[in-house]
Amino acid sequence: MAYPELIIVPGDKSITHRALLLAGMARGRSMIRGALTSFDARSTGRVLRQLGVEVGPLAGGRPVAVIGRGRFQAPPNALDCGNSGTTARLLLGLLAGHRFRTTVTGDRSLRRRPMRRVTEPLERMGARFSRPAADHLPIEIRGGGLSEIQWPLPVSSAQLKSALLLAGVAGHVRVAVFEPAGLSRDHTERMLAGLGFSVRTQDGWIVLDAGGPVPPFEATIPGDASSAAFLLGAGVIGRRPVSLAGVGQNPTRLGFVSVLRRMGAKIAVAHERQVLGEPVGTIHVEPGALKRTTVRAEEIAGLIDEIPLLAVLAARAEGETRFEEVGELRVKESDRLTQIADNLMALGYQATGTGNTLTVVGSDHPPRGRVVTDGDHRIAMAFAVLGTVPGARIVVDNRACVGVSFPGFFDVLAKIRGAR
């Protein structure tokens, strides 16, 4: 089967955040190419400017120059992270190592998301908060001299792990974190190692031997694997293949590919080069019938952001698909577990989200109805993909929210549909 024109997906959101933040901590000029220009990435750029960092415009196709001073400066106002949980949590880690007081806040959705998992260990390290182990934004933090820490995480989470590792960098101390349910995405470890820090994994512990000054650097951001997942999903349930170029292929980000293959999807992955210690290449998918599967607890950390997409594909698969231990979905941008189940039922499918388990019964009937996103970009994109099946009539109540992670998503999706 001949593949169509290669599609380029936006820069990786997780790597963009980390590259901007670390460049902001460097003394001197860093140059970042291929950065994501979404709402979330702009939130990170905005708070860095408030902290005394020069950050060039985040505009599509343009390199971003970042000029840091080696340390942040006390901001004149509260730091507004918008809808970006990654910005807020990683920023708290870096601020913990700075001797000034500031407030971190965000939009209504972000103010609902839990922060105690970050503030509690940071407090143990020596940071001070206006409320002990504060759990929700706005949070006032006063950083300072930090102590080393060895901390078992309550859940495997790249954001929590990264916040503590970055606190170690800013505070010049040793940090060791343990992930209880398999390793989450390891972009921070790879980037720190690439910048010369000693980072290692030992018996489930991720260890930063010592923090210290961040050198300025140049980097090109790989394409976002999570954004690619939605386009691959459209290819799986479509009529023609889809090819995506320049996609980051970090093993901790491709758990969804393993699940899709288990469900019967025909996916080919070609590694081509390394960027920032990250494998990058092309991913091809062909349309085909899907079958049920069970996504086990130990797989969840490596595909938590792709569960909305996998769930809507499960609605088109033969049999009942089960997602185990996905309670973490309840504290994302929305209660994703409830949102997925409720929206699938509203479209005529059988789905239940009970406790920490999501089950979806597949059907070949055309989905029709209204999808309530609660402003959640991944819910909007997942159900837009479901809306590409023949005979579907789905209205997504908030299309604009996809700008958080994938500006231009609906244009690319329309291009894929138009190729059929």
XYZ file of C-alpha atoms in Angstrom:
420
model
C 0.000 0.000 0.000
C 1.406 3.408 -0.988
C 1.702 5.979 1.762
C 0.442 9.544 1.336
C 2.440 12.722 1.819
C 4.290 12.840 5.126
C 2.594 14.922 7.833
C 4.706 16.916 10.296
C 3.328 17.029 13.838
C 3.990 19.950 16.226
C 7.007 19.960 18.537
C 6.824 17.794 21.643
C 4.981 19.616 24.436
C 6.833 17.931 27.299
C 10.256 18.528 25.764
C 9.414 22.138 24.833
C 8.513 22.963 28.451
C 11.720 21.415 29.778
C 13.940 23.005 27.166
C 12.506 26.480 27.839
C 12.790 26.135 31.620
C 16.350 24.818 31.552
C 17.407 27.461 29.012
C 15.919 30.029 31.383
C 18.180 28.709 34.159
C 21.308 28.895 31.992
C 23.654 31.869 31.952
C 23.784 33.033 28.353
C 21.969 32.482 25.070
C 20.257 29.208 24.158
C 18.562 28.524 20.812
C 15.549 26.211 20.568
C 14.213 25.124 17.171
C 10.924 23.391 16.481
C 9.392 24.446 19.802
C 5.675 23.909 20.248
C 3.776 27.201 19.998
C 0.659 26.087 21.886
C -1.120 27.927 24.721
C 0.714 25.792 27.304
C 4.157 26.483 25.827
C 3.364 30.191 25.741
C 2.459 29.997 29.435
C 5.965 28.727 30.156
C 7.483 31.509 28.042
C 5.343 34.111 29.818
C 6.327 33.112 33.362
C 10.004 32.942 32.367
C 9.828 36.535 31.137
C 8.372 37.531 34.519
C 11.361 35.827 36.148
C 13.867 37.987 34.270
C 14.548 35.649 31.333
C 14.546 36.976 27.767
C 12.385 34.640 25.666
C 11.807 35.297 21.984
C 8.347 34.957 20.403
C 6.886 31.448 20.271
C 5.728 31.528 16.663
C 5.380 28.660 14.230
C 8.535 27.813 12.308
C 10.769 30.338 14.066
C 13.696 29.446 16.359
C 13.278 30.713 19.920
C 16.197 32.530 21.534
C 16.321 32.287 25.337
C 18.774 34.439 27.303
C 19.072 33.475 30.945
C 21.013 34.978 33.855
C 21.936 31.727 35.581
C 19.253 32.291 38.236
C 15.706 33.631 38.217
C 14.869 37.113 39.483
C 11.968 37.827 41.850
C 8.891 38.541 39.702
C 6.770 41.677 40.227
C 3.478 39.750 40.054
C 2.015 36.273 40.504
C 3.145 33.715 37.931
C 0.106 32.676 35.860
C 0.600 29.206 34.339
C -2.697 29.268 32.450
C -3.911 25.716 31.881
C -0.456 24.122 32.021
C 0.047 21.646 34.846
C 3.543 20.887 33.540
C 4.507 24.563 33.786
C 3.156 24.863 37.327
C 4.676 21.700 38.775
C 8.104 21.997 37.146
C 8.224 25.690 37.990
C 7.547 24.963 41.677
C 10.567 22.654 41.631
C 12.844 25.349 40.197
C 11.461 28.087 42.457
C 12.203 25.931 45.508
C 15.889 26.658 44.969
C 15.498 30.465 44.740
C 15.643 32.791 47.755
C 12.578 34.898 47.079
C 8.849 34.689 47.656
C 6.325 34.463 44.827
C 2.885 33.090 44.007
C 2.088 30.492 41.352
C -1.451 30.378 39.966
C -3.401 29.274 36.884
C -6.820 29.146 35.254
C -9.936 27.582 36.753
C -9.099 24.110 35.479
C -5.512 24.192 36.741
C -6.599 25.484 40.148
C -8.576 22.245 40.578
C -5.580 19.984 40.000
C -3.666 18.495 42.965
C -0.275 19.942 43.904
C 0.441 18.360 47.305
C 2.393 15.543 45.639
C 4.891 18.245 44.612
C 4.730 20.649 47.551
C 5.141 17.977 50.232
C 8.587 16.728 49.100
C 9.685 20.281 48.241
C 8.789 21.285 51.780
C 10.893 18.396 53.073
C 13.778 19.745 51.013
C 13.470 23.196 52.584
C 11.022 25.237 50.509
C 8.332 27.114 52.422
C 4.690 27.548 51.475
C 2.007 29.883 52.824
C -0.014 26.756 53.586
C 1.864 23.586 54.602
C 1.937 21.053 51.758
C -0.455 23.252 49.784
C -2.652 21.188 47.469
C -4.173 23.692 45.040
C -3.144 26.854 43.245
C -2.699 29.684 43.962
C 0.342 28.683 46.026
C 2.818 31.081 47.622
C 6.320 29.644 47.737
C 9.541 30.900 49.306
C 12.614 29.024 48.176
C 16.075 28.918 49.621
C 18.783 26.536 50.663
C 17.667 22.982 49.939
C 18.648 19.626 51.398
C 19.047 16.434 49.397
C 16.083 14.066 49.332
C 15.259 10.425 48.686
C 11.552 10.263 47.929
C 9.217 7.447 46.817
C 6.532 8.935 44.566
C 2.887 8.064 45.383
C 2.286 7.442 41.662
C 4.559 7.139 38.642
C 4.472 10.635 37.162
C 6.883 12.477 34.892
C 5.730 15.858 36.228
C 6.303 14.940 39.892
C 9.634 13.284 39.170
C 10.785 16.229 37.052
C 9.783 18.820 39.660
C 12.049 17.169 42.229
C 14.929 16.675 39.791
C 14.732 20.331 38.773
C 14.663 21.348 42.444
C 17.925 19.416 42.756
C 19.358 21.350 39.809
C 18.294 24.756 41.193
C 19.290 23.866 44.768
C 22.588 22.168 43.813
C 21.690 19.036 45.787
C 21.307 15.282 45.246
C 17.799 13.965 44.508
C 16.606 10.361 44.310
C 13.005 9.485 43.391
C 11.334 6.095 43.117
C 8.465 5.363 40.713
C 6.144 2.639 42.025
C 4.444 1.482 38.817
C 7.046 1.527 36.092
C 9.074 4.396 34.701
C 7.150 7.396 33.389
C 8.437 9.462 30.455
C 12.105 10.283 30.968
C 12.603 13.494 28.984
C 13.999 15.362 31.986
C 16.608 12.687 32.705
C 17.686 12.561 29.059
C 17.917 16.338 28.776
C 19.847 16.741 32.029
C 22.259 13.999 30.993
C 22.733 15.712 27.639
C 23.612 18.933 29.481
C 26.300 17.180 31.493
C 24.504 16.307 34.737
C 25.006 12.896 36.340
C 21.622 11.160 36.166
C 21.186 7.417 36.539
C 18.547 4.759 37.182
C 19.240 2.155 39.833
C 16.777 -0.465 41.161
C 13.784 1.689 40.236
C 15.319 4.877 41.673
C 16.125 7.831 39.421
C 19.130 9.613 40.908
C 20.511 13.081 40.180
C 23.895 12.947 41.875
C 24.202 16.730 42.203
C 22.646 19.865 40.781
C 24.528 22.907 39.600
C 24.758 25.556 36.883
C 22.952 24.859 33.595
C 25.026 25.544 30.460
C 23.433 27.360 27.501
C 22.592 25.030 24.633
C 21.087 24.598 21.174
C 18.350 22.040 20.538
C 15.715 20.933 18.045
C 12.446 19.678 19.538
C 11.163 16.338 18.166
C 7.560 15.986 17.012
C 5.095 15.261 19.822
C 4.268 11.555 20.135
C 1.000 12.250 21.974
C -0.181 14.595 19.227
C 0.873 12.006 16.655
C -1.265 9.387 18.419
C -4.501 11.158 17.478
C -3.551 11.331 13.803
C -2.519 7.671 13.857
C -5.895 6.889 15.398
C -7.607 8.615 12.485
C -5.556 6.439 10.161
C -6.473 3.227 11.977
C -10.227 3.794 11.686
C -10.006 5.490 8.274
C -9.770 4.209 4.737
C -6.242 5.263 3.759
C -2.867 5.093 5.530
C -1.247 7.956 7.406
C 2.482 8.753 7.635
C 3.954 11.088 10.235
C 7.526 12.409 10.006
C 9.926 13.705 12.659
C 8.078 12.105 15.570
C 9.867 11.584 18.874
C 10.105 7.861 19.592
C 11.161 7.804 23.224
C 10.253 4.300 24.495
C 8.458 5.838 27.492
C 6.108 7.622 25.064
C 5.201 4.788 22.680
C 3.186 2.593 25.011
C 0.100 3.421 22.955
C 1.744 1.896 19.867
C 2.153 -1.438 21.671
C -1.518 -1.375 22.682
C -2.671 -0.513 19.161
C -0.605 -3.341 17.694
C -2.151 -5.714 20.235
C -5.553 -4.529 19.044
C -4.602 -5.401 15.457
C -3.376 -2.063 14.092
C -0.683 -2.203 11.388
C 1.967 0.279 12.533
C 5.536 0.634 11.280
C 8.094 2.698 13.207
C 11.362 3.800 11.581
C 14.121 5.294 13.769
C 16.205 7.810 11.842
C 18.218 10.076 14.161
C 18.812 11.302 17.714
C 17.785 14.739 19.025
C 18.468 15.791 22.631
C 19.149 12.155 23.403
C 15.704 11.314 21.963
C 15.136 8.906 19.044
C 13.233 10.525 16.170
C 11.746 9.024 13.034
C 8.691 8.253 10.920
C 5.550 6.354 11.923
C 3.210 4.738 9.363
C -0.236 3.280 10.064
C -2.686 1.440 7.845
C -6.433 1.171 8.404
C -7.815 -2.086 9.683
C -10.189 -3.881 12.026
C -9.525 -3.676 15.772
C -10.158 -6.202 18.529
C -10.524 -5.941 22.302
C -7.636 -5.816 24.741
C -6.855 -5.219 28.399
C -4.514 -2.353 29.273
C -2.783 -3.392 32.503
C -1.799 -1.204 35.448
C 1.910 -1.475 34.682
C 1.334 0.009 31.198
C -0.551 3.117 32.322
C 2.415 5.368 33.205
C 3.671 5.085 29.615
C 0.381 6.008 27.916
C -1.721 8.024 30.381
C -2.190 10.923 27.906
C -3.271 8.585 25.106
C -6.048 6.793 27.016
C -8.793 9.110 25.643
C -7.674 8.192 22.119
C -7.361 4.475 22.900
C -10.815 4.537 24.509
C -12.555 5.971 21.439
C -10.731 3.454 19.241
C -11.890 0.711 21.609
C -15.427 1.895 20.875
C -14.816 0.761 17.270
C -13.141 -2.540 18.231
C -14.693 -5.976 18.490
C -15.459 -6.918 22.110
C -14.924 -5.239 25.484
C -11.698 -3.336 26.210
C -10.645 -2.760 29.801
C -8.287 -0.099 31.185
C -7.040 -0.924 34.694
C -5.793 1.458 37.404
C -6.554 4.660 35.512
C -7.700 6.701 38.518
C -5.032 9.294 37.673
C -7.313 10.341 34.801
C -9.621 11.947 37.361
C -7.050 14.655 38.194
C -6.043 15.699 34.681
C -7.341 18.831 32.919
C -10.784 17.379 33.587
C -12.070 14.210 35.229
C -11.117 12.328 32.088
C -12.332 8.984 33.350
C -15.873 10.304 33.763
C -15.679 12.422 30.616
C -14.667 9.480 28.429
C -17.393 7.179 29.751
C -20.156 9.806 29.729
C -19.381 11.027 26.218
C -19.159 7.517 24.778
C -22.560 6.701 26.297
C -23.977 9.957 24.905
C -22.852 8.799 21.447
C -24.573 5.427 21.786
C -21.765 3.175 23.088
C -21.552 1.057 26.235
C -18.876 2.409 28.605
C -18.372 2.560 32.360
C -15.876 4.391 34.523
C -16.086 2.888 37.996
C -13.427 3.340 40.658
C -10.091 3.174 38.848
C -11.326 1.078 35.902
C -12.651 2.069 32.488
C -14.444 -0.434 30.241
C -15.575 0.187 26.658
C -17.696 -2.152 24.521
C -17.040 -1.845 20.819
C -19.727 -1.336 18.177
C -19.850 -0.543 14.476
C -22.811 1.839 14.735
C -22.141 5.432 13.573
C -21.606 7.715 16.617
C -23.992 10.642 16.817
C -24.416 13.291 19.480
C -22.764 16.129 21.375
C -19.427 15.815 23.182
C -18.858 17.825 26.364
C -15.120 18.503 26.705
C -14.993 20.587 29.920
C -12.269 22.474 28.051
C -10.005 19.386 27.916
C -7.895 19.313 24.745
C -7.357 15.541 24.709
C -11.065 14.821 25.104
C -11.789 17.185 22.208
C -9.163 15.601 19.933
C -10.091 12.015 20.797
C -13.773 12.470 19.993
C -12.965 14.488 16.872
C -11.056 11.401 15.687
C -14.111 9.253 16.427
C -16.091 11.748 14.364
C -14.154 10.735 11.236
C -15.831 7.303 10.917
C -18.381 7.000 8.082
C -21.848 8.167 9.090
C -20.661 9.917 12.272
C -22.328 13.150 13.353
C -20.456 14.432 16.389
C -20.502 17.996 17.687
C -17.535 18.874 19.933
C -18.622 21.682 22.256
C -15.192 23.369 22.483
C -12.830 23.001 19.550
C -10.623 25.928 20.560
C -9.231 24.100 23.611
C -7.010 21.922 21.377
C -4.730 24.944 21.068
C -3.316 23.932 24.448
C -1.263 21.202 22.761
C -1.924 21.039 19.004
C -2.595 24.305 17.170
C -4.053 23.514 13.760
C -5.226 20.022 14.777
C -8.579 20.258 13.011
C -6.933 21.443 9.791
C -4.590 18.435 9.806
C -7.466 16.077 10.633
C -9.463 17.506 7.738
C -6.473 16.912 5.475
C -6.367 13.261 6.514
C -10.113 12.884 5.930
C -9.878 14.636 2.568
C -7.305 12.093 1.400
C -9.821 9.304 1.598
